[in-house]
């Protein structure tokens, strides 16, 4: 079964806290790992597309790492702000066309 | 503005009726996708199309049909054969292999 697991399912943090969450995927047949941010009432938007083992990507206060050999990726948010509140989805691309999404981590940042 | 549009935002259907969800993009992307989301689950792929006049079944294609007559348009028909059609449906497109997907705003379908 080609499952992608995300943990935790939901997370509440205080403004200014740093946080991280995990995406686990099968370590075989790896093509790419995507991270998306999905705010309520909006469309999911891509944060990162990661393809190489050991990749680290950064966009502002958000960064991600990738370990394809053990099948996990971490997403980090430094100094969380209320506008970071969203569901963060990861998706594992296991061939040119097929992608499997995790159920997401729902982050709430309290002011 | 370039983007993906889906209509309608909310759709109600009586049991036993077919319904078609619209997805249009002006990004000039070749590949287009339809996903379904249910509470507590990840997005699940229904159908995808890599090029005009060609499409492939995803993980949960049963009870759905699509067409790709134009590059810009990838409508999804939810047929009466779909056992549990009430869900949130997302359309996406992407410009090429290993690139990010661009998503529409979604359609929430409720079967009464």
CSV table of C-alpha atoms in Angstrom, one decimal:
chain,number,residue,atom,x,y,z
A,1,UNK,CA,0.0,0.0,0.0
A,2,UNK,CA,1.5,3.3,-1.1
A,3,UNK,CA,0.6,5.4,2.0
A,4,UNK,CA,1.9,8.9,2.8
A,5,UNK,CA,1.5,9.7,6.5
A,6,UNK,CA,1.6,13.1,8.1
A,7,UNK,CA,2.0,13.9,11.7
A,8,UNK,CA,0.7,15.4,13.8
A,9,UNK,CA,-2.8,15.6,12.4
A,10,UNK,CA,-3.3,19.0,14.0
A,11,UNK,CA,-1.2,21.4,16.0
A,12,UNK,CA,-1.9,24.6,18.1
A,13,UNK,CA,1.0,26.9,18.8
A,14,UNK,CA,1.5,30.4,20.2
A,15,UNK,CA,2.6,33.2,18.0
A,16,UNK,CA,6.4,33.3,18.0
A,17,UNK,CA,6.8,29.6,18.6
A,18,UNK,CA,8.8,27.5,16.1
A,19,UNK,CA,7.2,24.3,15.0
A,20,UNK,CA,7.8,21.3,12.8
A,21,UNK,CA,5.9,18.5,11.3
A,22,UNK,CA,6.6,15.2,9.5
A,23,UNK,CA,5.8,13.6,6.2
A,24,UNK,CA,6.6,9.9,5.9
A,25,UNK,CA,6.5,8.1,2.5
A,26,UNK,CA,7.6,4.7,1.1
A,27,UNK,CA,11.4,5.0,0.3
A,28,UNK,CA,11.1,3.1,-2.9
A,29,UNK,CA,10.3,4.6,-6.3
A,30,UNK,CA,11.0,8.2,-5.3
A,31,UNK,CA,10.7,10.9,-7.9
A,32,UNK,CA,9.8,14.0,-5.8
A,33,UNK,CA,8.2,15.3,-2.7
A,34,UNK,CA,5.9,18.3,-2.7
A,35,UNK,CA,4.8,20.5,0.1
A,36,UNK,CA,1.7,22.6,-0.2
A,37,UNK,CA,0.0,25.1,2.1
A,38,UNK,CA,-3.8,25.2,2.1
A,39,UNK,CA,-5.4,28.2,3.8
A,40,UNK,CA,-9.1,28.0,4.5
A,41,UNK,CA,-11.3,29.2,1.6
A,42,UNK,CA,-8.3,29.3,-0.7
A,43,UNK,CA,-6.6,26.9,-3.1
A,44,UNK,CA,-3.6,24.8,-2.1
A,45,UNK,CA,-0.3,26.6,-3.0
A,46,UNK,CA,3.0,24.9,-3.5
A,47,UNK,CA,5.8,25.6,-1.0
A,48,UNK,CA,8.5,23.3,-2.2
A,49,UNK,CA,9.3,20.6,-4.7
A,50,UNK,CA,12.1,18.5,-3.5
A,51,UNK,CA,13.9,15.9,-5.6
A,52,UNK,CA,17.3,15.0,-4.1
A,53,UNK,CA,18.2,13.1,-0.9
A,54,UNK,CA,19.5,15.7,1.6
A,55,UNK,CA,17.7,18.6,-0.1
A,56,UNK,CA,17.0,21.6,2.1
A,57,UNK,CA,14.7,24.3,0.8
A,58,UNK,CA,13.8,27.6,2.4
A,59,UNK,CA,11.2,30.3,1.8
A,60,UNK,CA,11.2,33.0,4.4
A,61,UNK,CA,10.5,31.5,7.8
A,62,UNK,CA,9.5,28.1,6.3
A,63,UNK,CA,12.1,25.4,5.5
A,64,UNK,CA,12.0,21.7,4.6
A,65,UNK,CA,14.4,18.8,4.6
A,66,UNK,CA,14.3,15.6,2.7
A,67,UNK,CA,15.6,12.1,3.4
A,68,UNK,CA,14.6,9.8,0.6
A,69,UNK,CA,16.6,6.7,2.0
A,70,UNK,CA,14.5,6.6,5.1
A,71,UNK,CA,11.4,8.1,3.6
A,72,UNK,CA,10.6,11.3,5.4
A,73,UNK,CA,10.5,15.0,5.1
A,74,UNK,CA,10.3,17.7,7.8
A,75,UNK,CA,8.7,21.1,7.4
A,76,UNK,CA,9.9,23.8,9.8
A,77,UNK,CA,8.2,27.1,10.6
A,78,UNK,CA,10.4,29.6,12.6
A,79,UNK,CA,8.6,32.2,14.7
A,80,UNK,CA,5.0,31.2,13.7
A,81,UNK,CA,2.6,34.0,12.9
A,82,UNK,CA,-1.2,33.8,12.8
A,83,UNK,CA,-1.1,34.1,9.0
A,84,UNK,CA,0.8,30.7,9.0
A,85,UNK,CA,-2.4,29.0,10.1
A,86,UNK,CA,-3.3,26.6,7.4
A,87,UNK,CA,-3.2,22.9,6.5
A,88,UNK,CA,0.1,21.7,5.2
A,89,UNK,CA,0.0,18.9,2.7
A,90,UNK,CA,2.8,16.7,1.5
A,91,UNK,CA,2.6,14.7,-1.7
A,92,UNK,CA,5.0,11.9,-2.8
A,93,UNK,CA,5.5,11.6,-6.5
A,94,UNK,CA,6.4,7.9,-7.2
A,95,UNK,CA,6.6,8.1,-11.0
A,96,UNK,CA,6.3,10.7,-13.7
A,97,UNK,CA,2.6,11.0,-13.3
A,98,UNK,CA,1.4,9.5,-10.0
A,99,UNK,CA,1.3,11.4,-6.8
A,100,UNK,CA,0.0,10.3,-3.4
A,101,UNK,CA,-1.1,13.0,-0.9
A,102,UNK,CA,-1.0,12.8,2.9
A,103,UNK,CA,-4.0,13.9,4.9
A,104,UNK,CA,-2.2,17.0,6.0
A,105,UNK,CA,-1.2,18.8,9.3
A,106,UNK,CA,-3.6,21.5,10.4
A,107,UNK,CA,-1.7,24.3,12.1
A,108,UNK,CA,-3.4,27.0,14.2
A,109,UNK,CA,-1.2,29.8,15.4
A,110,UNK,CA,-2.8,31.8,18.3
A,111,UNK,CA,-2.0,35.5,18.7
B,1,UNK,CA,-4.9,36.9,-14.5
B,2,UNK,CA,-3.6,33.3,-15.2
B,3,UNK,CA,-5.1,30.6,-13.1
B,4,UNK,CA,-7.6,27.7,-12.7
B,5,UNK,CA,-11.3,28.2,-12.2
B,6,UNK,CA,-13.8,25.7,-11.0
B,7,UNK,CA,-17.5,26.2,-11.1
B,8,UNK,CA,-19.8,26.1,-9.3
B,9,UNK,CA,-18.4,26.5,-5.8
B,10,UNK,CA,-21.3,24.6,-4.2
B,11,UNK,CA,-23.4,22.1,-6.0
B,12,UNK,CA,-26.4,20.1,-4.8
B,13,UNK,CA,-27.6,17.1,-6.6
B,14,UNK,CA,-30.4,14.6,-6.1
B,15,UNK,CA,-29.5,11.0,-5.8
B,16,UNK,CA,-29.5,9.2,-9.2
B,17,UNK,CA,-28.6,12.3,-11.2
B,18,UNK,CA,-25.4,12.9,-13.2
B,19,UNK,CA,-23.6,16.2,-12.6
B,20,UNK,CA,-20.7,17.9,-14.4
B,21,UNK,CA,-18.0,19.9,-12.6
B,22,UNK,CA,-16.2,22.5,-14.6
B,23,UNK,CA,-12.4,23.1,-14.6
B,24,UNK,CA,-10.8,25.7,-16.8
B,25,UNK,CA,-7.2,26.9,-16.9
B,26,UNK,CA,-5.4,29.6,-18.9
B,27,UNK,CA,-1.9,28.7,-17.8
B,28,UNK,CA,-1.2,26.7,-21.0
B,29,UNK,CA,-0.5,23.6,-18.9
B,30,UNK,CA,-0.6,20.2,-20.7
B,31,UNK,CA,-1.4,18.1,-17.6
B,32,UNK,CA,-4.6,18.4,-15.6
B,33,UNK,CA,-5.9,16.5,-12.6
B,34,UNK,CA,-9.1,15.8,-10.6
B,35,UNK,CA,-8.9,15.0,-6.9
B,36,UNK,CA,-11.5,14.3,-4.3
B,37,UNK,CA,-11.1,15.1,-0.6
B,38,UNK,CA,-13.1,13.5,2.2
B,39,UNK,CA,-12.7,14.5,5.9
B,40,UNK,CA,-9.5,13.2,7.5
B,41,UNK,CA,-8.1,11.9,4.2
B,42,UNK,CA,-5.6,13.1,1.8
B,43,UNK,CA,-6.5,14.2,-1.7
B,44,UNK,CA,-7.2,11.1,-3.8
B,45,UNK,CA,-6.7,11.1,-7.6
B,46,UNK,CA,-9.8,10.5,-9.7
B,47,UNK,CA,-8.5,11.1,-13.3
B,48,UNK,CA,-5.7,12.9,-15.0
B,49,UNK,CA,-4.8,14.0,-18.5
B,50,UNK,CA,-1.4,14.6,-19.8
B,51,UNK,CA,-2.5,15.9,-23.2
B,52,UNK,CA,-5.6,16.8,-25.2
B,53,UNK,CA,-7.8,13.9,-26.1
B,54,UNK,CA,-6.0,11.6,-23.7
B,55,UNK,CA,-6.8,10.8,-20.0
B,56,UNK,CA,-6.0,8.1,-17.5
B,57,UNK,CA,-7.8,6.7,-14.5
B,58,UNK,CA,-6.5,7.5,-11.0
B,59,UNK,CA,-7.0,5.6,-7.8
B,60,UNK,CA,-10.8,6.1,-7.5
B,61,UNK,CA,-12.1,6.5,-11.1
B,62,UNK,CA,-15.2,4.3,-10.6
B,63,UNK,CA,-18.4,6.3,-11.1
B,64,UNK,CA,-16.6,9.2,-12.7
B,65,UNK,CA,-15.9,10.2,-16.3
B,66,UNK,CA,-13.9,13.0,-17.9
B,67,UNK,CA,-13.1,14.5,-21.3
B,68,UNK,CA,-10.3,16.6,-22.6
B,69,UNK,CA,-11.3,18.1,-25.9
B,70,UNK,CA,-9.5,21.3,-25.3
B,71,UNK,CA,-6.2,22.1,-23.5
B,72,UNK,CA,-7.9,24.6,-21.3
B,73,UNK,CA,-10.8,22.5,-20.1
B,74,UNK,CA,-11.1,19.2,-18.1
B,75,UNK,CA,-14.7,18.7,-17.0
B,76,UNK,CA,-15.5,15.9,-14.5
B,77,UNK,CA,-18.9,14.1,-14.6
B,78,UNK,CA,-20.0,12.5,-11.4
B,79,UNK,CA,-22.4,9.7,-12.5
B,80,UNK,CA,-25.2,8.0,-10.6
B,81,UNK,CA,-22.9,5.0,-10.4
B,82,UNK,CA,-20.7,6.8,-7.9
B,83,UNK,CA,-21.8,5.3,-4.6
B,84,UNK,CA,-20.7,8.1,-2.3
B,85,UNK,CA,-20.4,11.3,-4.3
B,86,UNK,CA,-20.7,13.9,-1.5
B,87,UNK,CA,-17.2,15.4,-1.2
B,88,UNK,CA,-14.9,18.3,-2.0
B,89,UNK,CA,-13.5,18.2,-5.6
B,90,UNK,CA,-10.3,19.9,-6.6
B,91,UNK,CA,-8.9,20.4,-10.1
B,92,UNK,CA,-5.2,21.0,-10.7
B,93,UNK,CA,-2.8,21.5,-13.6
B,94,UNK,CA,0.9,21.5,-14.0
B,95,UNK,CA,3.3,22.7,-16.6
B,96,UNK,CA,5.6,19.7,-16.8
B,97,UNK,CA,7.2,16.7,-15.1
B,98,UNK,CA,8.5,17.2,-11.5
B,99,UNK,CA,6.8,20.6,-11.3
B,100,UNK,CA,4.4,21.8,-8.7
B,101,UNK,CA,0.7,21.6,-9.3
B,102,UNK,CA,-1.6,24.6,-9.4
B,103,UNK,CA,-5.0,24.2,-7.9
B,104,UNK,CA,-8.4,25.6,-8.5
B,105,UNK,CA,-10.7,26.8,-5.6
B,106,UNK,CA,-12.7,23.5,-5.5
B,107,UNK,CA,-16.3,22.5,-5.8
B,108,UNK,CA,-18.2,21.1,-2.8
B,109,UNK,CA,-20.8,18.6,-4.1
B,110,UNK,CA,-23.6,17.5,-1.8
B,111,UNK,CA,-26.0,14.7,-2.9
B,112,UNK,CA,-29.4,15.0,-1.2
